[in-house]
Each structure stands twice: as structure tokens, then as C-alpha cells.
XYZ file of C-alpha atoms in Angstrom:
417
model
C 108.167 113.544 226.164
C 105.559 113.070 223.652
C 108.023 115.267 220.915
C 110.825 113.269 221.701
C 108.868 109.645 220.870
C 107.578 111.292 218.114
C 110.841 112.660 217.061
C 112.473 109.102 217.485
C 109.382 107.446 215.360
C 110.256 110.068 212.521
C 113.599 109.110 212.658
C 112.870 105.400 212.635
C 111.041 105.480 209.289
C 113.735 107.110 207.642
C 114.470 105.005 204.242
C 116.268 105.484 200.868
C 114.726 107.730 198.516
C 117.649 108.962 196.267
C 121.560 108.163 195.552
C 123.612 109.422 193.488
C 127.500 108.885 192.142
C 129.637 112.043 192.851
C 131.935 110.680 189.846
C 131.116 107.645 187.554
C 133.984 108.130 184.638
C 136.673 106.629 186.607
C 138.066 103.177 187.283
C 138.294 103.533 191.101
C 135.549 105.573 192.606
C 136.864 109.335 194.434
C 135.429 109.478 198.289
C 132.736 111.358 199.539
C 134.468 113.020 202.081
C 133.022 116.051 203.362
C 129.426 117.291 202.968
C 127.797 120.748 203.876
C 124.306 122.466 202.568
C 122.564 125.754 202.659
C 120.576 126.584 205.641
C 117.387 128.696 205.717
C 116.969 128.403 201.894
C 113.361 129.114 200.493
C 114.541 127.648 196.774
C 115.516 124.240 196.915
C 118.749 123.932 199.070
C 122.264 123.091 197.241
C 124.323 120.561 198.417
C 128.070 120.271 198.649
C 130.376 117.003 198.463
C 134.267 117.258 198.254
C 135.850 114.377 196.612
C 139.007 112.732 197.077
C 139.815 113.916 193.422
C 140.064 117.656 194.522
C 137.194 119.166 193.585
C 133.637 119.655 195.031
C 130.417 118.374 193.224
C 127.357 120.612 194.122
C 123.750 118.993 194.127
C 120.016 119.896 194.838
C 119.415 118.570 198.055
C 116.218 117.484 197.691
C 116.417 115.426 194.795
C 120.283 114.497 194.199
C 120.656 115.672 190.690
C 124.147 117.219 189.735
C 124.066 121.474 189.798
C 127.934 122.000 188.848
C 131.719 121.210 189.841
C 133.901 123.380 191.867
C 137.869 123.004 190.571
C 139.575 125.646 191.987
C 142.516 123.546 194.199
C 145.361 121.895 193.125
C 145.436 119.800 196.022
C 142.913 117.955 197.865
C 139.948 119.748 199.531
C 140.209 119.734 203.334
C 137.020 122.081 204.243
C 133.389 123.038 202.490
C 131.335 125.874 204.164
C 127.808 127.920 202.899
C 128.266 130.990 203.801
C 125.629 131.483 207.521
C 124.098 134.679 206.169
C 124.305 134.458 202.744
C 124.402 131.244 202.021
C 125.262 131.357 198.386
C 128.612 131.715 198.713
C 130.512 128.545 199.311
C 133.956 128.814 201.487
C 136.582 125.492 200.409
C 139.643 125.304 201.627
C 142.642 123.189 200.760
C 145.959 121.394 201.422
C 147.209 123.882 198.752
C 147.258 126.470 201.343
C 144.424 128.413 200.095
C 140.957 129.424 201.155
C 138.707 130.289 197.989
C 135.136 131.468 198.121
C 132.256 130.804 195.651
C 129.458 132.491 194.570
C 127.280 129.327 193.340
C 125.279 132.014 191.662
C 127.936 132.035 189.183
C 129.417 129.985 186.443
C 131.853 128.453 189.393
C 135.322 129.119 186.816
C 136.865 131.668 188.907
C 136.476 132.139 192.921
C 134.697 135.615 194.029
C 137.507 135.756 197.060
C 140.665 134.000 197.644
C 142.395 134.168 201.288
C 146.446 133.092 201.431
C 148.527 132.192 204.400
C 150.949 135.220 205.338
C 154.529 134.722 203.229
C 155.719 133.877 206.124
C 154.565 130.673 206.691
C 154.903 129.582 202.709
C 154.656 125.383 204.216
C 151.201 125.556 205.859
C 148.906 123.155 204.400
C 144.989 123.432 205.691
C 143.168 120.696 207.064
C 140.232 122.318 207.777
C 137.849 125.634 208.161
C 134.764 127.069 209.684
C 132.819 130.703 209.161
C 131.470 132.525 212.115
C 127.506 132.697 212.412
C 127.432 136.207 211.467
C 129.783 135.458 208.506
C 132.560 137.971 209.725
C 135.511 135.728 210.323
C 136.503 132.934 208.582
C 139.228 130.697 210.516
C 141.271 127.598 209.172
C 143.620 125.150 210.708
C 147.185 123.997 209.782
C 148.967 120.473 209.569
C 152.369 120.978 211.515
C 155.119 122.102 209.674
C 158.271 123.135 210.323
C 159.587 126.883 210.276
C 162.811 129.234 210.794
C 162.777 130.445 214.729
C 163.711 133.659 215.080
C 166.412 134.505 217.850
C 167.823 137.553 219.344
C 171.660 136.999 218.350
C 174.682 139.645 219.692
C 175.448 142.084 216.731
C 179.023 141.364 215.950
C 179.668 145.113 215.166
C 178.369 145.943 219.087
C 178.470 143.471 221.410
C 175.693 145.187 223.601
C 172.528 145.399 221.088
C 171.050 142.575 219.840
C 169.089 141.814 216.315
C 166.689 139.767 214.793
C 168.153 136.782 213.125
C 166.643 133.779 211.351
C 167.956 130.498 213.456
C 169.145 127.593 211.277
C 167.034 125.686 213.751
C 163.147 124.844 212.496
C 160.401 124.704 214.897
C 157.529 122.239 214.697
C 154.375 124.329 214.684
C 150.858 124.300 213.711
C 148.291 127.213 213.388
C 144.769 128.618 213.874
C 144.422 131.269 211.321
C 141.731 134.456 211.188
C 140.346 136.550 207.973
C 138.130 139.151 207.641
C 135.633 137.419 205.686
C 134.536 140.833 203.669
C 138.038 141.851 203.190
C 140.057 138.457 202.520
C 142.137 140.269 205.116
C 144.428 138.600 207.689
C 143.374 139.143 211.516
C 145.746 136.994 213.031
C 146.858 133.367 214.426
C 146.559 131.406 217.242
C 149.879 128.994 217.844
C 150.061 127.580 221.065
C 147.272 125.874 222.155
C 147.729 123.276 220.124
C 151.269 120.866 218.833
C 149.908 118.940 216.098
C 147.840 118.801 213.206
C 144.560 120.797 213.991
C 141.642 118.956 212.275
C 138.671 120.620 213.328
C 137.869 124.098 213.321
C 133.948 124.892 214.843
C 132.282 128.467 215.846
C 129.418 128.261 217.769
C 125.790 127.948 216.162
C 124.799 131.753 217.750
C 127.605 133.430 219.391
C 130.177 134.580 216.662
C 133.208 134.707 219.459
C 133.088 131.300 220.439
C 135.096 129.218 218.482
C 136.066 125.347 219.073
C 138.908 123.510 217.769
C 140.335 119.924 217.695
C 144.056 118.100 217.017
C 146.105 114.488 216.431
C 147.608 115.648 219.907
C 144.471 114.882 221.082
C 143.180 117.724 222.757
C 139.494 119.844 222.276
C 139.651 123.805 223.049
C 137.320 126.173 223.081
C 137.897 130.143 222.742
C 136.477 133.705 223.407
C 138.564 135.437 220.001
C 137.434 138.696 220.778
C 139.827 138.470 223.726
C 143.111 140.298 222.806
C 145.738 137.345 223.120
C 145.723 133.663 222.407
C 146.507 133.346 226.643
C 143.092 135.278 227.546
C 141.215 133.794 224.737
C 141.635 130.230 226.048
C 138.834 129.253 227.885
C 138.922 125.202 228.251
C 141.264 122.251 227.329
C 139.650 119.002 227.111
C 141.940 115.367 226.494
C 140.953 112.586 224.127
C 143.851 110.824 224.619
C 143.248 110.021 220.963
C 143.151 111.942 217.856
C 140.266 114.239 217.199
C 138.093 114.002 214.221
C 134.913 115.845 214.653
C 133.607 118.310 216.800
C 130.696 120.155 217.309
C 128.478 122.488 219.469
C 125.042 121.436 221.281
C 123.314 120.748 224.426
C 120.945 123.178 226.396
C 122.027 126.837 224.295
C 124.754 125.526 222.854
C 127.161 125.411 225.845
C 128.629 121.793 225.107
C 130.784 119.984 222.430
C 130.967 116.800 221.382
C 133.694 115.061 219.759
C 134.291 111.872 217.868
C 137.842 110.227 217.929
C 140.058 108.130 215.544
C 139.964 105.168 217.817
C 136.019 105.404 217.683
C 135.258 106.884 221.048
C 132.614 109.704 221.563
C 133.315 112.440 224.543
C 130.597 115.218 225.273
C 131.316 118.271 227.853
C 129.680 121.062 229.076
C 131.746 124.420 228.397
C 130.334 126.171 231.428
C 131.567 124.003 233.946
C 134.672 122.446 232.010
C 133.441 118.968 232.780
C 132.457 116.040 230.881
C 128.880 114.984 230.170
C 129.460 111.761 228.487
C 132.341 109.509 227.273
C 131.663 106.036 225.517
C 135.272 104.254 225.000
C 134.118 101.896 222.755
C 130.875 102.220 221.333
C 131.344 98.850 219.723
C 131.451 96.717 222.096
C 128.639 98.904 223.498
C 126.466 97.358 220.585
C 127.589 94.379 220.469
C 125.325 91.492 219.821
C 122.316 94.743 219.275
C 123.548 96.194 216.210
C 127.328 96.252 214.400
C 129.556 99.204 214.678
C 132.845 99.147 213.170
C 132.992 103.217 213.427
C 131.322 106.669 214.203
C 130.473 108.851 211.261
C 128.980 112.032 212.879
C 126.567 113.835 215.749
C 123.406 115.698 215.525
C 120.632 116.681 216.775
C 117.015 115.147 215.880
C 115.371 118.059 217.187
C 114.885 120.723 219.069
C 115.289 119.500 222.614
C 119.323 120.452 222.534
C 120.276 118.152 225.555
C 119.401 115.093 222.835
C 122.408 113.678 220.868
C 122.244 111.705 218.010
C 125.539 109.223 216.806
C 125.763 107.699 213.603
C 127.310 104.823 213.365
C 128.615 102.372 210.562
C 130.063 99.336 208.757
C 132.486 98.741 206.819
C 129.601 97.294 204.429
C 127.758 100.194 204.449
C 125.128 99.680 206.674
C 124.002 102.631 209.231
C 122.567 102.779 212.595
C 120.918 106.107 214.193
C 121.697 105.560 218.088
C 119.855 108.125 220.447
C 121.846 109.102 223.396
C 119.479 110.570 226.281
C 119.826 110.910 230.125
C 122.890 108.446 229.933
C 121.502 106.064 228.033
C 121.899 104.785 224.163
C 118.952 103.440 221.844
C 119.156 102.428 218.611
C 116.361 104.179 216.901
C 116.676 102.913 213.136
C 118.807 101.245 211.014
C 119.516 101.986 207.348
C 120.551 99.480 204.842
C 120.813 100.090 200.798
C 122.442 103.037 200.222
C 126.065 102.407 200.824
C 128.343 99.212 199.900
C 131.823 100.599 201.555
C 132.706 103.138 204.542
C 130.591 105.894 205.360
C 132.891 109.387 205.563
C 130.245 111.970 205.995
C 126.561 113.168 206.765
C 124.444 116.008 206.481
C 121.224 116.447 208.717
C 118.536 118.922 208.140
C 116.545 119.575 211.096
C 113.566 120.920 209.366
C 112.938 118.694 207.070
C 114.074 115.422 209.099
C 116.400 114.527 206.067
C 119.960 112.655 206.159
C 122.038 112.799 203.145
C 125.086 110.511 203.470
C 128.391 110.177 201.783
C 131.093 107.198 201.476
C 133.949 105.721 199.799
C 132.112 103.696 197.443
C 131.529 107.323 195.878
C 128.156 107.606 196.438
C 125.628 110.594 198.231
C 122.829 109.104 199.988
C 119.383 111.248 200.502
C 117.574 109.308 203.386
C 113.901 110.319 204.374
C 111.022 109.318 206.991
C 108.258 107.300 205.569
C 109.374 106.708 201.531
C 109.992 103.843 199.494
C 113.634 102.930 198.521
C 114.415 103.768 195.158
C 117.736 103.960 193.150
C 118.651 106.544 190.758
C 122.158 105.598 189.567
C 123.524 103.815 186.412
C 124.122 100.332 186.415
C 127.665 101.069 184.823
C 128.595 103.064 188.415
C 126.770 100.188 190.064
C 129.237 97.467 188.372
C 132.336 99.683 188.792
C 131.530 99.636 192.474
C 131.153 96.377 193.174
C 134.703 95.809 191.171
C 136.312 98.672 193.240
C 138.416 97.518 195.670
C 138.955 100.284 198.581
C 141.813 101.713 200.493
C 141.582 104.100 203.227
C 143.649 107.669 202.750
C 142.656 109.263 205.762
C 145.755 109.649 207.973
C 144.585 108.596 211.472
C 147.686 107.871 213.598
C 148.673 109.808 216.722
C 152.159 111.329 216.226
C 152.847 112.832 219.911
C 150.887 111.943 222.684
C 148.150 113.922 224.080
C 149.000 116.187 226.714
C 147.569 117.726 230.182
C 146.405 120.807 230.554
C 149.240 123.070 231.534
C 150.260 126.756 232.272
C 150.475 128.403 228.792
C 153.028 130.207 227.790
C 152.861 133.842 226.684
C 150.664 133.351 223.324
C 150.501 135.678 219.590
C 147.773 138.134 220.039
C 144.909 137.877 217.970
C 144.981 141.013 216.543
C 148.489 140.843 215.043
């Protein structure tokens, strides 16, 4: 008990201690949309922040200051990975249909390794991607898309064999794609499991295997990919009845996943038992009257008791709360105010060090700390062009089929094809 108060006290004293704008040459700031660092780095960590302006800005994580710029897509950036073992190679992935990989080590002008969809599926646009722990496979998701279905048509020369034959028909359908990460060589696909666009892709913190994904039909999944078949490899089906927008892996060893919704509600289950652990349908009325919430940016954990979540929560003004959810209840454990004048997209937590770097859409990256004194390193020419900017929202949010029960699955694309 006495590491958990102490743990919440630590997080309490967090305050501003560095900020930084990913882009300041423009008239209307580019996003912060995704953020992702090196773990178990000895040198000072890098940093990296996709933009809404297709490329990804790398930074020392410590201090902020600018390292290089990634431009390898020619559309926007859906997905930023470190590598889990080596951690200086940086995995991005794109609507482009593309996977690239980075050695930061480098001068960042070409990629090291570049992984393509098959030729048979030349529409598929990624929305997002994850690396196992062991950095073996690398897996990305697809937006829906519509393709040829193949049918078994009567040959007109013999009535009584049948052939291959593209159908004039398309299918809607989206896909969970597999690489070799040391190869850039294609494993397979998973198609079934899910009908829309898949927006989260999440292997487990320890067991390479496990895999968990998320979709706008509004269901979670979780998988076992060394299984031969999509059918054998699904292991649990969990409804939103929203769209998903993060996921991720904790509790006691791992063994649950959280998620965070469009419509702003937070669901938590354990794996084992297929059951849910927590659901808050609308954290902001939870707050209300305590502390504002207009959305939820992300979950983590403050430390190293597993069973304790942490939400972040926002305004549209930029303000942040920390809210500590523990034996069903919620505490708001600190509050963070100058950093941010628009929507927070992102975050970034590092366990270790008890650090939070945040990222919005007033284009700024946000390094938050226990125990420091504010202080702002940013020109006042990005500070005036921020205050001028007026911004829209490009995230597409809205459900497109409704989410579905869990149902008897149909035979399913092995793995290993």
C-alpha cells in the first residue's frame, strides 16, 4: 500500500518541464498524432512523433530537442514502433500501403527494410501496426476495401470440372497481415474476425504469440498466432458497441486488455476468463463537477503493481487529468495545465523514470515530470501561430456497421499461407 501512495504522490507532482513544436514553418500547425520511444536505452532514449503532414519527427526524450525527420510515405503515417530488442530500428507504417523500417543510426534518407501488401490486395491501406516482443513478427491492420471474389464457375468446354474465375462481384474485406520481421517476408493474413476497419494492432508485453486487435465494428480480439488457422487462433471476442481506438495489455501478468472507444468509454477484461473487469460508459459525467473531461487520451500503468490502471483524460483546451482506477474505484491523482492549448492525440509513459511526454493538435510534444518547475522552450513565433490556428478534427470516428455478437466463425485463411 505504501508503493502505491507513494506512486500516486509521484504522479501528483508531475509538472511541465519541456515543450516543443513538431513543425513551426507552417500556417496551420500538423497534429501530434502518434508517439512511441525506445525502451531499455542506456544513452538518452529517442522519441518518435508522427505528424499529420506524413512524416515522423524524432526527439531526445529527455530534453525535447529535434534528432531528425523520417519522410519515407507518401501518405499519412498510421503506425510508429522501436524495434523491442533492438530498439534502434524504428517500424512506420502507412496509408500508402507500406511498412518501412529505420535504422535511426543512420542518415534516415532511405529505409533499411520495406514490407508490401501481397499484389493481390493492391487497395489495402494500413491503419495501424505492432512488433512482437521478441521482434520476430511484425503485423499491420487494413481499412476495408473492396476486392474481386473468386468463384468456382462450370468450364464451358466440360460441363463437369470447374475453374477458378475472378467474380465481377467485390467483397468488402479488411485484413490482419504477418511478416517475418528479419526477412520482410509475408507469413500470412487473418480475414475474418473482423468486418471493418481494424485500428489497433497490440502483441502482448512478454509472450510473442499473443496478439490483440481492435475495429470501427466495434469488437476487441485476442489471438494465439502460432495456432495453424485464423479459426483455432481465436481465443476471445469482446463488444464495444462503439468503435475501438486503443488497446492495450495489463493487469496481474499481462492477462487483460483495456480499450478506449470513440464515444469516450473505457472497457477492461480479463483474457483468462473472457469476462469484463471494468466498463465506465461515460467517464464524463463520471467527473463531472470534480474535474472536466471532454475525452480519453490513453492507459498506463504508474507502476509496477499491474492490477493498477491509469486513464488520461482531456479538454478540448488542453488541460489533462491523471485518474487512478483501483479496486473499482476512480481518483483523480493530478492535473496538468500549460502544456497544451487544443486536443490532446497521444502520450508516452516511461515507467522508470515516472515521465509523460504528451502530444496534440496544437502541434506541440509535451515532456511532463514529478517535482520540476514549468518552463517553456518554444519560439514565440510557434506560440502566436498557435493561438491564430484555428483547428479541425481529421480523425474519422464514425461507426459504419454495427457491432456484432460473437458468433460461430466460419472456416478462416490459415496463418501460415
Amino acid at each position: 500500500m505504501a508503493e502505491l501512495e507513494n506512486m500516486s504522490q509521484k504522479l501528483s507532482q508531475l509538472h511541465l518541464v519541456e515543450k516543443s513544436a513538431i513543425y513551426m514553418e507552417v500556417p496551420q500547425p500538423d497534429y501530434v498524432l502518434l508517439l512511441d520511444s525506445q525502451a531499455w536505452c542506456n544513452k538518452d532514449p529517442v522519441l518518435a512523433a508522427t505528424s499529420s503532414n506524413h512524416t515522423v519527427r524524432l526527439f531526445n526524450r529527455n530534453t525535447l530537442a529535434s534528432i531528425g525527420t523520417v519522410e519515407g510515405h507518401q501518405k499519412a503515417v498510421t503506425g510508429v514502433k522501436f524495434g523491442k530488442t533492438n530498439t534502434d530500428l524504428l517500424y512506420t507504417s502507412s496509408l500508402d500501403g507500406t511498412v518501412r523500417c529505420w535504422d535511426i543510426r543512420s542518415n534516415l534518407k532511405q529505409p533499411v527494410q520495406s514490407f508490401t501488401v501481397p499484389e493481390s490486395l493492391p487497395k489495402a491501406k494500413l491503419c495501424c501496426l505492432d512488433i512482437s516482443c521478441d521482434d520476430g513478427i511484425l503485423c499491420a491492420g487494413t481499412e476495408q476495401f473492396k476486392a474481386k471474389k473468386k468463384e468456382k464457375k462450370k468450364n464451358k468446354k466440360t460441363c463437369d470440372e470447374e475453374s477458378d474465375m475472378d467474380s465481377d462481384e467485390e467483397d468488402a474485406t479488411v485484413y490482419m497481415l504477418f511478416w517475418d520481421c528479419r526477412k520482410s517476408k509475408m507469413l500470412g493474413c487473418y480475414k475474418e474476425s473482423h468486418q471493418d476497419d481494424i485500428t489497433q494492432v497490440c502483441f502482448h508485453p512478454s509472450h510473442p504469440d499473443r496478439l490483440a486487435s481492435g475495429s470501427t465494428d466495434g469488437l476487441v480480439c485476442t489471438f494465439h498466432i502460432n495456432e495453424t488457422c485464423e479459426d483455432d487462433a481465436l481465443q476471445c471476442i469482446f463488444n464495444t458497441e462503439s468503435t475501438v481506438y486503443k488497446i492495450g495489455w495489463g493487469g496481474k501478468d499481462n492477462n487483460a486488455v483495456y480499450c478506449l472507444t470513440h464515444m469516450e468509454t473505457f472497457h477492461i477484461w480479463d483474457t483468462v476468463e473472457s469476462e469484463s473487469m471494468l466498463e465506465l460508459k461515460n467517464p464524463r459525467d463520471l467527473f463531472k463537477g470534480k474535474s472536466q473531461v471532454d475525452y480519453l487520451v490513453d492507459c498506463f500503468h504508474g507502476d509496477q503493481d499491474r492490477d493498477k490502471f491509469h486513464l488520461l483524460t482531456g479538454t478540448h483546451s488542453g488541460s489533462l487529468n491523471i485518474v487512478e482506477l483501483y479496486n473499482s474505484q476512480q481518483t483523480v491523482v493530478a492535473t496538468l495545465e500549460g502544456g497544451h492549448n487544443a486536443t490532446v492525440r497521444c502520450m508516452n509513459w516511461d515507467e522508470e523514470t515516472v515521465t509523460l511526454v504528451t502530444g496534440g493538435e496544437d502541434s506541440m510534444t509535451c515532456l511532463w515530470k514529478p517535482g520540476q518547475i514549468k518552463s517553456e522552450h518554444t519560439s514565440s513565433k510557434a506560440s502566436e501561430r498557435k493561438k491564430k490556428s484555428q483547428v479541425k478534427s481529421k480523425f474519422k470516428a464514425s461507426v459504419t456497421s454495427k457491432p456484432y455478437q460473437k458468433k460461430d466463425i466460419p472456416q478462416m485463411k490459415s496463418h501460415s499461407e
